[in-house]
CSV table of C-alpha atoms in Angstrom, one decimal:
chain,number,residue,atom,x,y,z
A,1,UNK,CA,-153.2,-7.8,109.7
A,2,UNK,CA,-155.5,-8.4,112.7
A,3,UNK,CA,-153.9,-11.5,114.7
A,4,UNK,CA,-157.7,-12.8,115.7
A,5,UNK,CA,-159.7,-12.0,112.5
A,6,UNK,CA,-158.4,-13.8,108.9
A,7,UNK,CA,-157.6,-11.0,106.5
A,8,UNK,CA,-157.0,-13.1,103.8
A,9,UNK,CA,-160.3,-13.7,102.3
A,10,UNK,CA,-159.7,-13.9,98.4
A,11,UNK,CA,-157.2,-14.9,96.0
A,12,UNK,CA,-157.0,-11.4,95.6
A,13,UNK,CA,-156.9,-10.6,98.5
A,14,UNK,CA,-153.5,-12.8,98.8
A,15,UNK,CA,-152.2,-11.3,96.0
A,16,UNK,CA,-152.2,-7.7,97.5
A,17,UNK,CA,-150.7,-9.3,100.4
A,18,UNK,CA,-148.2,-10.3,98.2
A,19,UNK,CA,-147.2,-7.5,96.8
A,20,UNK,CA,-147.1,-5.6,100.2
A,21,UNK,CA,-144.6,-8.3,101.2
A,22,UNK,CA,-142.6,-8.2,98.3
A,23,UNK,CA,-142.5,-4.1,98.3
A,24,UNK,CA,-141.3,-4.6,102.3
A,25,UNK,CA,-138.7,-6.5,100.7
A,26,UNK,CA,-137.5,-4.5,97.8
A,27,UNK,CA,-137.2,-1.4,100.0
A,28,UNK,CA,-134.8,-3.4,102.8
A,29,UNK,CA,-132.6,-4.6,99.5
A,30,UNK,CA,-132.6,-0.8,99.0
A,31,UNK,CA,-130.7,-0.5,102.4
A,32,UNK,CA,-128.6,-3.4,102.1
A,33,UNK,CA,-127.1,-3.4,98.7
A,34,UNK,CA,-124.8,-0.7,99.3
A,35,UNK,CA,-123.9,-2.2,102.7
A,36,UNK,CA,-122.9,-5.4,100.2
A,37,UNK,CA,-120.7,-2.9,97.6
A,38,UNK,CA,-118.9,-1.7,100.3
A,39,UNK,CA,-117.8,-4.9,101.9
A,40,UNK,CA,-117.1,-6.2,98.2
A,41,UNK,CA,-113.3,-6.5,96.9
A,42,UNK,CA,-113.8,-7.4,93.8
A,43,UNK,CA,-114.7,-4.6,91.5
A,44,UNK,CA,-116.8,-6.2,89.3
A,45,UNK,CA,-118.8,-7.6,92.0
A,46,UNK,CA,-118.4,-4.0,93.9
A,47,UNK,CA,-119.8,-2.6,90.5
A,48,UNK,CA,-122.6,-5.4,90.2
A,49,UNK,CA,-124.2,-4.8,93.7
A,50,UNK,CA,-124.3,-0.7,92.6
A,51,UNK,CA,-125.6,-1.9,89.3
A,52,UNK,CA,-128.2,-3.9,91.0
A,53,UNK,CA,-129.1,-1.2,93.3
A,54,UNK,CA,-130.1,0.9,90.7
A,55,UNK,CA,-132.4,-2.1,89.2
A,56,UNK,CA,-133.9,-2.8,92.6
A,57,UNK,CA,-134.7,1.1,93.0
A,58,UNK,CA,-136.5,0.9,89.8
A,59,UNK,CA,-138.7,-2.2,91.3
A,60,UNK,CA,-139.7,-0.5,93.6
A,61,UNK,CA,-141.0,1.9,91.5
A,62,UNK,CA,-142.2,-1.0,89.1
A,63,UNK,CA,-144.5,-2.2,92.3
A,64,UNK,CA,-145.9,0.9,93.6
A,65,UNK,CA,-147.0,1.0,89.9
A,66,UNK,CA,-148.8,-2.4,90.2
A,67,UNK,CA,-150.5,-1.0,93.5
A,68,UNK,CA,-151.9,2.0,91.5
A,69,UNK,CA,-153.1,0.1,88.3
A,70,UNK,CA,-154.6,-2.8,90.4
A,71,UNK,CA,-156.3,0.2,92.7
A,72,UNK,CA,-154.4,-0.9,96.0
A,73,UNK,CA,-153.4,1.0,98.3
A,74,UNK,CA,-149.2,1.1,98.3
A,75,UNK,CA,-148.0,-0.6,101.7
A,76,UNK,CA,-145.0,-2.3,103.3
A,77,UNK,CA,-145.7,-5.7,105.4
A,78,UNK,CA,-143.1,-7.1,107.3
A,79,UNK,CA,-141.1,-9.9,105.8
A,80,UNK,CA,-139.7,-11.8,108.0
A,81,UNK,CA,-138.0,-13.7,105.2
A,82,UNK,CA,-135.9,-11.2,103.8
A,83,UNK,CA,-134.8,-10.2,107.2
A,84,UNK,CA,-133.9,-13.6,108.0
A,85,UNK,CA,-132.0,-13.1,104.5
A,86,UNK,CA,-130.0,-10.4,105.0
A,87,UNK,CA,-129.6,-11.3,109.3
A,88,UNK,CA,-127.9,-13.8,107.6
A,89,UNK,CA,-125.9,-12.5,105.0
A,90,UNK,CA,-124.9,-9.6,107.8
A,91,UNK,CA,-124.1,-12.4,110.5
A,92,UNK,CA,-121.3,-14.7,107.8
A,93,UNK,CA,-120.2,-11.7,106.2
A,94,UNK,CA,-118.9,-10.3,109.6
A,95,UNK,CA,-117.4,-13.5,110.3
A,96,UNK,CA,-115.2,-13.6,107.2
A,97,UNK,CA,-111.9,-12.6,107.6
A,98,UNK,CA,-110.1,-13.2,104.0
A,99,UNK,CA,-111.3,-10.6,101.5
A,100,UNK,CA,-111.1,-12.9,98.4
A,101,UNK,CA,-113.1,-15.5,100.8
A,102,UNK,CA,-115.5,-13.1,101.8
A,103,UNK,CA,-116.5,-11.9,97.9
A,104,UNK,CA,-117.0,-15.5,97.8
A,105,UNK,CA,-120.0,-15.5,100.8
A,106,UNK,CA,-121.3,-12.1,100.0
A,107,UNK,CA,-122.7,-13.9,96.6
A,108,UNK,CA,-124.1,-16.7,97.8
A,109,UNK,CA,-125.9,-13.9,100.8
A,110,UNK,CA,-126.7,-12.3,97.3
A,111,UNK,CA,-128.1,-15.2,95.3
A,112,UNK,CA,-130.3,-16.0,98.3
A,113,UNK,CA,-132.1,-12.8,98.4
A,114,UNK,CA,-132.3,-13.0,94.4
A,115,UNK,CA,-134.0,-16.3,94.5
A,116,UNK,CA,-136.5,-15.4,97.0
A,117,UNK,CA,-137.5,-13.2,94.7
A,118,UNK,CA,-137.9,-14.9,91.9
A,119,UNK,CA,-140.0,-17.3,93.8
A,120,UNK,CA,-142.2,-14.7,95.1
A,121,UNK,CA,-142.7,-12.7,91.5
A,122,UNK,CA,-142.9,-15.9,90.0
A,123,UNK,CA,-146.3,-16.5,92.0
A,124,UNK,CA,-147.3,-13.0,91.4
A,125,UNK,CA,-147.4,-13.0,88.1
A,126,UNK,CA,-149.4,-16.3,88.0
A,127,UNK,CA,-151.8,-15.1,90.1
A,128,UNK,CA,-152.0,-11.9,88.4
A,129,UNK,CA,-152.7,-13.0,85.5
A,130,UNK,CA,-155.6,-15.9,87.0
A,131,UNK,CA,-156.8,-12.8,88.3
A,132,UNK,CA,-157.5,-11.1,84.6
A,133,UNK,CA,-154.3,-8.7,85.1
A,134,UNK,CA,-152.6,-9.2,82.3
A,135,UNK,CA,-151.4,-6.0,82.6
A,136,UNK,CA,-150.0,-6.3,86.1
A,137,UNK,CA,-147.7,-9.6,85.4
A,138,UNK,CA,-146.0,-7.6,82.1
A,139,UNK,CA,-145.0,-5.1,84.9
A,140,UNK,CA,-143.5,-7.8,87.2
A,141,UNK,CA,-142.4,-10.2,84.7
A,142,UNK,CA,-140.3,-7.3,84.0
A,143,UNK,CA,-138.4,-7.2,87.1
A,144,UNK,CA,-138.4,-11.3,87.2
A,145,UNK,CA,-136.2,-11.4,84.2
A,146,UNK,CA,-134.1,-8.5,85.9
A,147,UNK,CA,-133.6,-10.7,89.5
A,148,UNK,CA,-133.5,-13.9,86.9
A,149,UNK,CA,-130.6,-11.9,84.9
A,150,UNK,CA,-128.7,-10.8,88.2
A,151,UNK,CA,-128.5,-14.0,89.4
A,152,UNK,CA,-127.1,-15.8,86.6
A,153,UNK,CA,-124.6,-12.5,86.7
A,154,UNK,CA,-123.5,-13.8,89.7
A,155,UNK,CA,-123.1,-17.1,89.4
A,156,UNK,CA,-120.9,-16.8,85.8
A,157,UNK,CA,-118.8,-14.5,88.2
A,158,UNK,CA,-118.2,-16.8,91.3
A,159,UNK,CA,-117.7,-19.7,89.1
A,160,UNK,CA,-115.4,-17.9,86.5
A,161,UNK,CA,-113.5,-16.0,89.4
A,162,UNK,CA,-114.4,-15.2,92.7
A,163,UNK,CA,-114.1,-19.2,93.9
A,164,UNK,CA,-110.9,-19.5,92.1
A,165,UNK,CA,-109.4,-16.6,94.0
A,166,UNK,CA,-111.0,-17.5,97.3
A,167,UNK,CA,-109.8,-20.9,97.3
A,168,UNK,CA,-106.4,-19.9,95.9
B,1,UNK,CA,-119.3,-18.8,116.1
B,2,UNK,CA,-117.5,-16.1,117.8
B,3,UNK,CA,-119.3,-12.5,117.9
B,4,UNK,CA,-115.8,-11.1,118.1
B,5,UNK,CA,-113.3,-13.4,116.3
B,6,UNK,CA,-113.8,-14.0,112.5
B,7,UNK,CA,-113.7,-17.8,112.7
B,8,UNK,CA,-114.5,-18.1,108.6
B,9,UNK,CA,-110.8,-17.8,107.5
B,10,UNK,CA,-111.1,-19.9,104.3
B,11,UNK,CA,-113.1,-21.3,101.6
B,12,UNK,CA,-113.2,-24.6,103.1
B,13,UNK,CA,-114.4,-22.9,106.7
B,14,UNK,CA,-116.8,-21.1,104.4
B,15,UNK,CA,-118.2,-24.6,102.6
B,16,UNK,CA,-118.5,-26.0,106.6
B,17,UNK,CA,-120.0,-23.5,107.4
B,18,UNK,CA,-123.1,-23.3,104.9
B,19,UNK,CA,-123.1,-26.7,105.4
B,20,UNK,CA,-124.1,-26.6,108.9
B,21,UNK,CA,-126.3,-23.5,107.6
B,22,UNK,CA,-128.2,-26.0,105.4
B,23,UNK,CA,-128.2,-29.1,107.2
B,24,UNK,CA,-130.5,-26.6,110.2
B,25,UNK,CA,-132.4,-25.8,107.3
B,26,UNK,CA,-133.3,-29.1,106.3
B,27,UNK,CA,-134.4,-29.9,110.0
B,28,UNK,CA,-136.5,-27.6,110.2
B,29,UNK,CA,-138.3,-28.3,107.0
B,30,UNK,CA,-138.2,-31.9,108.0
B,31,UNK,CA,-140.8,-30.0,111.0
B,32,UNK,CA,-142.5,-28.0,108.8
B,33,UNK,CA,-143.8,-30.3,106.1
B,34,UNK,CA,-146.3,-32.8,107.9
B,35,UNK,CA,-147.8,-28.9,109.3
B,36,UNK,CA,-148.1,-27.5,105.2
B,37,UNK,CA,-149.7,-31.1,104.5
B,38,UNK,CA,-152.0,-31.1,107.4
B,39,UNK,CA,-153.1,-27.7,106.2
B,40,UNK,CA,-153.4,-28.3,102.2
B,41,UNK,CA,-156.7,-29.6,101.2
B,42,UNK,CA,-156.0,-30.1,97.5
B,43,UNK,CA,-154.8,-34.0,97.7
B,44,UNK,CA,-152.1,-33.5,95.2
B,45,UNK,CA,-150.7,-31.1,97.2
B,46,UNK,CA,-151.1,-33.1,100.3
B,47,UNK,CA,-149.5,-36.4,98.7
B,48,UNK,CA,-146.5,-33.4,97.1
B,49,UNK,CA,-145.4,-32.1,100.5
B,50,UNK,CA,-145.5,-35.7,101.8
B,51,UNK,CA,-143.2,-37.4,99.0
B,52,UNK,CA,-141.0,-34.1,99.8
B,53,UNK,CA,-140.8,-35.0,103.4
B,54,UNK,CA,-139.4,-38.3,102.6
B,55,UNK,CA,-136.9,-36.6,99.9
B,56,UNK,CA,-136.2,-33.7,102.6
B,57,UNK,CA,-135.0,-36.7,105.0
B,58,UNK,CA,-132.7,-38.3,102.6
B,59,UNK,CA,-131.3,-34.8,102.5
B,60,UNK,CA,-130.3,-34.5,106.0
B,61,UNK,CA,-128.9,-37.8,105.6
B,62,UNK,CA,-127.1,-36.9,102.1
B,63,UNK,CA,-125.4,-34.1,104.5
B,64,UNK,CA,-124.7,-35.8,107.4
B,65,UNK,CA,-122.3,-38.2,105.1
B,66,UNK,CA,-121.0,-35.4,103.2
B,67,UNK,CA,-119.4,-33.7,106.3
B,68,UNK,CA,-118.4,-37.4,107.2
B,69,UNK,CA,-116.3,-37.3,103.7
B,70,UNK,CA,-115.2,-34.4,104.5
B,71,UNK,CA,-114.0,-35.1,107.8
B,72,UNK,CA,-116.2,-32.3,109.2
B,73,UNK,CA,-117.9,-32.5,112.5
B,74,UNK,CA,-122.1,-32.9,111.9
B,75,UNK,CA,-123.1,-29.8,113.4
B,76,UNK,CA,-126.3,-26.9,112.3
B,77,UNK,CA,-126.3,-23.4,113.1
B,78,UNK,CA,-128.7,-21.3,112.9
B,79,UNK,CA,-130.2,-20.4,110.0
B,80,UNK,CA,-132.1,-17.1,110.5
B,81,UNK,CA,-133.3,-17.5,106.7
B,82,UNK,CA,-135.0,-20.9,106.8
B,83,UNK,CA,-136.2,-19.2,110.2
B,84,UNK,CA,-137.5,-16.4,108.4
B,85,UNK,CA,-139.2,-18.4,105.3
B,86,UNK,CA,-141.1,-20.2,107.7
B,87,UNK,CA,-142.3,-18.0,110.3
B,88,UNK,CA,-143.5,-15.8,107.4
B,89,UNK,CA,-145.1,-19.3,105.9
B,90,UNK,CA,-146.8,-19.5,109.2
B,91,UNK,CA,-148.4,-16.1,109.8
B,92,UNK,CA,-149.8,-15.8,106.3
B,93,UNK,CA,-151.3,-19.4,106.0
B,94,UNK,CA,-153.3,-18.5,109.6
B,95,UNK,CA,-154.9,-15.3,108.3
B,96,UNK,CA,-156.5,-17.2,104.5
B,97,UNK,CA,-160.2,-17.8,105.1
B,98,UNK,CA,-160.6,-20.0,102.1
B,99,UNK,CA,-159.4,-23.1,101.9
B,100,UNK,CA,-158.8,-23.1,98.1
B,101,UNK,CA,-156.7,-19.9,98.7
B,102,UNK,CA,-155.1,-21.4,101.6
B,103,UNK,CA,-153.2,-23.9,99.1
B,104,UNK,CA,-152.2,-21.3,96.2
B,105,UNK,CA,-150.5,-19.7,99.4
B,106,UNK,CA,-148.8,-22.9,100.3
B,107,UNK,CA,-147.5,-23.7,97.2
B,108,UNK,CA,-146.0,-19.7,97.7
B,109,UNK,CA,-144.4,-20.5,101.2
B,110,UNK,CA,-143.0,-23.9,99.6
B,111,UNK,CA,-141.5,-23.0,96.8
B,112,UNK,CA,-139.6,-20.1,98.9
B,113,UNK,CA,-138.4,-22.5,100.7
B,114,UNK,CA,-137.3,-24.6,97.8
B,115,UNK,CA,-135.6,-21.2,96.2
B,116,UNK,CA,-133.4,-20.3,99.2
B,117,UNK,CA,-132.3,-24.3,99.0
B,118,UNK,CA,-131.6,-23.5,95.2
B,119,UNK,CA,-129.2,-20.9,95.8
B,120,UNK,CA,-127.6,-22.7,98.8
B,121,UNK,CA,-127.0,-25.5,97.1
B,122,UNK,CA,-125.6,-24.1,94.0
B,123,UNK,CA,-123.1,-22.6,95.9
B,124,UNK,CA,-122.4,-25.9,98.3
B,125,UNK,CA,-121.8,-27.4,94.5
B,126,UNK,CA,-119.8,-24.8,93.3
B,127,UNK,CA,-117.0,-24.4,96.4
B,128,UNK,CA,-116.9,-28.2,97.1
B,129,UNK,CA,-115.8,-28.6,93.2
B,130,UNK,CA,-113.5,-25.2,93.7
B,131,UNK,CA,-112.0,-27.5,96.8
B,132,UNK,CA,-111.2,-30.1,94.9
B,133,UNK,CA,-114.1,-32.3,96.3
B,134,UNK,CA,-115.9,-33.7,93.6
B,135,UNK,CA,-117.3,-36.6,95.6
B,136,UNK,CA,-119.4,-34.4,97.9
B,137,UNK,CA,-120.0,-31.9,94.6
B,138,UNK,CA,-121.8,-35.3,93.3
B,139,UNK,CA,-124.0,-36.2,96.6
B,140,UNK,CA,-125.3,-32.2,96.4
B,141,UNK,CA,-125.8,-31.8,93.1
B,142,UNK,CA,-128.4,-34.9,94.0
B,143,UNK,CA,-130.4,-33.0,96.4
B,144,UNK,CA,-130.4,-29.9,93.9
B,145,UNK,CA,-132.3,-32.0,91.4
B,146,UNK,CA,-134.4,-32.7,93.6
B,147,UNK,CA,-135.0,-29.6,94.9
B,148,UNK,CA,-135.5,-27.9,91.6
B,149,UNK,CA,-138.1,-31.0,90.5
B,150,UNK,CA,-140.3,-30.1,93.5
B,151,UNK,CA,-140.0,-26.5,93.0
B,152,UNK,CA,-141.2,-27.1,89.3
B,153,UNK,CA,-144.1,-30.2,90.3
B,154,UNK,CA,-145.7,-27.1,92.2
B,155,UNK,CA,-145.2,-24.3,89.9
B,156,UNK,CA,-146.9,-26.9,87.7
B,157,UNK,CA,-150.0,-28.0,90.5
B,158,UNK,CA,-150.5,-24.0,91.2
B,159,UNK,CA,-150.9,-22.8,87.1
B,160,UNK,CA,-152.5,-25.9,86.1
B,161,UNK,CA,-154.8,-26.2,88.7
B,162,UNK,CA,-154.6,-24.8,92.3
B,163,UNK,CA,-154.8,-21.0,91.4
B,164,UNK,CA,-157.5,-21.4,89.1
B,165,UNK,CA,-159.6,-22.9,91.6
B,166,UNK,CA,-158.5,-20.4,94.4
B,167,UNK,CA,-159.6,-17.4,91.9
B,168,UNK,CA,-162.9,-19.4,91.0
């Protein structure tokens, strides 16, 4: 986007931003998820993060699909929110020394990156479907209940056994 | 913390540390929100990020006397996240043209903001209980409600009225 000019002239317009910001995102998630499975301990976690991969792969796909219905062109902007995310998640982790502790942090790194998601598919599909594209928000409501789903995942297996362990 | 020690060696150094984590976040916030209500025009949305600049100062507060109970020093570190969530909150609210626009993409940036407390705070609930700190558990789980109510007064303010007029 031009730094001088505003590019942002229509709700539409902001919606396409949107989704460039949101694809930027998906794809660094791409990247970093199997950075996460490795460092897990805690195979069900190790197996969730792979699991989750997969998902977040297929969201990808699932946007560039929303690009070509909505007749935009398909397009990565930074997001320096998701970096700031997983900067994060990449700075504790490392700091981390006891492997049950660390399972412990990579989830709540996770659960961060999940829930700016949901935020931002959340407004996505509102706006979608204020702008008569009904057909777009079915395709990202989809992925919403998937990021919705993995998050609750997570929490049912900190609370149920990571904490335990990593306090133990 | 050290770049080349692993000062997180237990849960409890892990629950101080997100602590700090937040209580940055929260700062900065506390410096963001008079900027998003300068910039809203819808006066809902003005009086909203208001009312959540008073709550967001309670919040620093709330932490401050939770690492007080928890004989922790008051400290923040850096919070590339929060960082992240609001640069990105800056650069697209400078490039939106229309006003009307300009606050369906606040309510965007806020309620990101408001997500990545979510998950930070669920956890900072979760480990404090795990540590056998119920006390500070209770003081969090305050902010949390809070947090989600604001997160769903705008989901609320943007479906029921702000995006209909930014599509209009």
């Amino acid at each position: 986007m031009g730094l001088f000019s505003k590019d942002i002239k229509t709700m539409n317009d902001l919606f396409v931003h949107q989704l460039q910001d949101i694809y930027y995102a998906e794809k660094q998630l791409v990247m970093a998820l199997p950075k996460m499975a490795d460092k897990a301990t805690d195979k069900q976690l190790k197996g969730g993060f792979l699991t989750h991969l997969e998902e977040t792969k297929t969201h990808v796909q699932r946007l560039e699909q929303v690009f070509e219905m909505h007749g935009a062109e398909v397009k990565a902007v930074d997001c320096p929110a998701i970096d700031g995310i997983i900067e994060e998640a990449d700075e504790v982790t490392v700091e981390v020394e006891d492997k049950r502790v660390l399972d412990a942090a990579l989830i709540n790194a996770a659960q961060a990156a999940e829930h700016y998601e949901i935020a931002r598919y959340g407004s996505l599909i509102a706006w979608a479907r204020q702008l008569g594209r009904n057909d777009c928000a079915s395709v990202l409501q989809r992925t919403l209940e998937e990021e919705k789903a993995t998050d609750q995942k997570l929490t049912t297996l900190a609370e149920g056994k990571v904490n335990l362990r990593a306090a133990g």
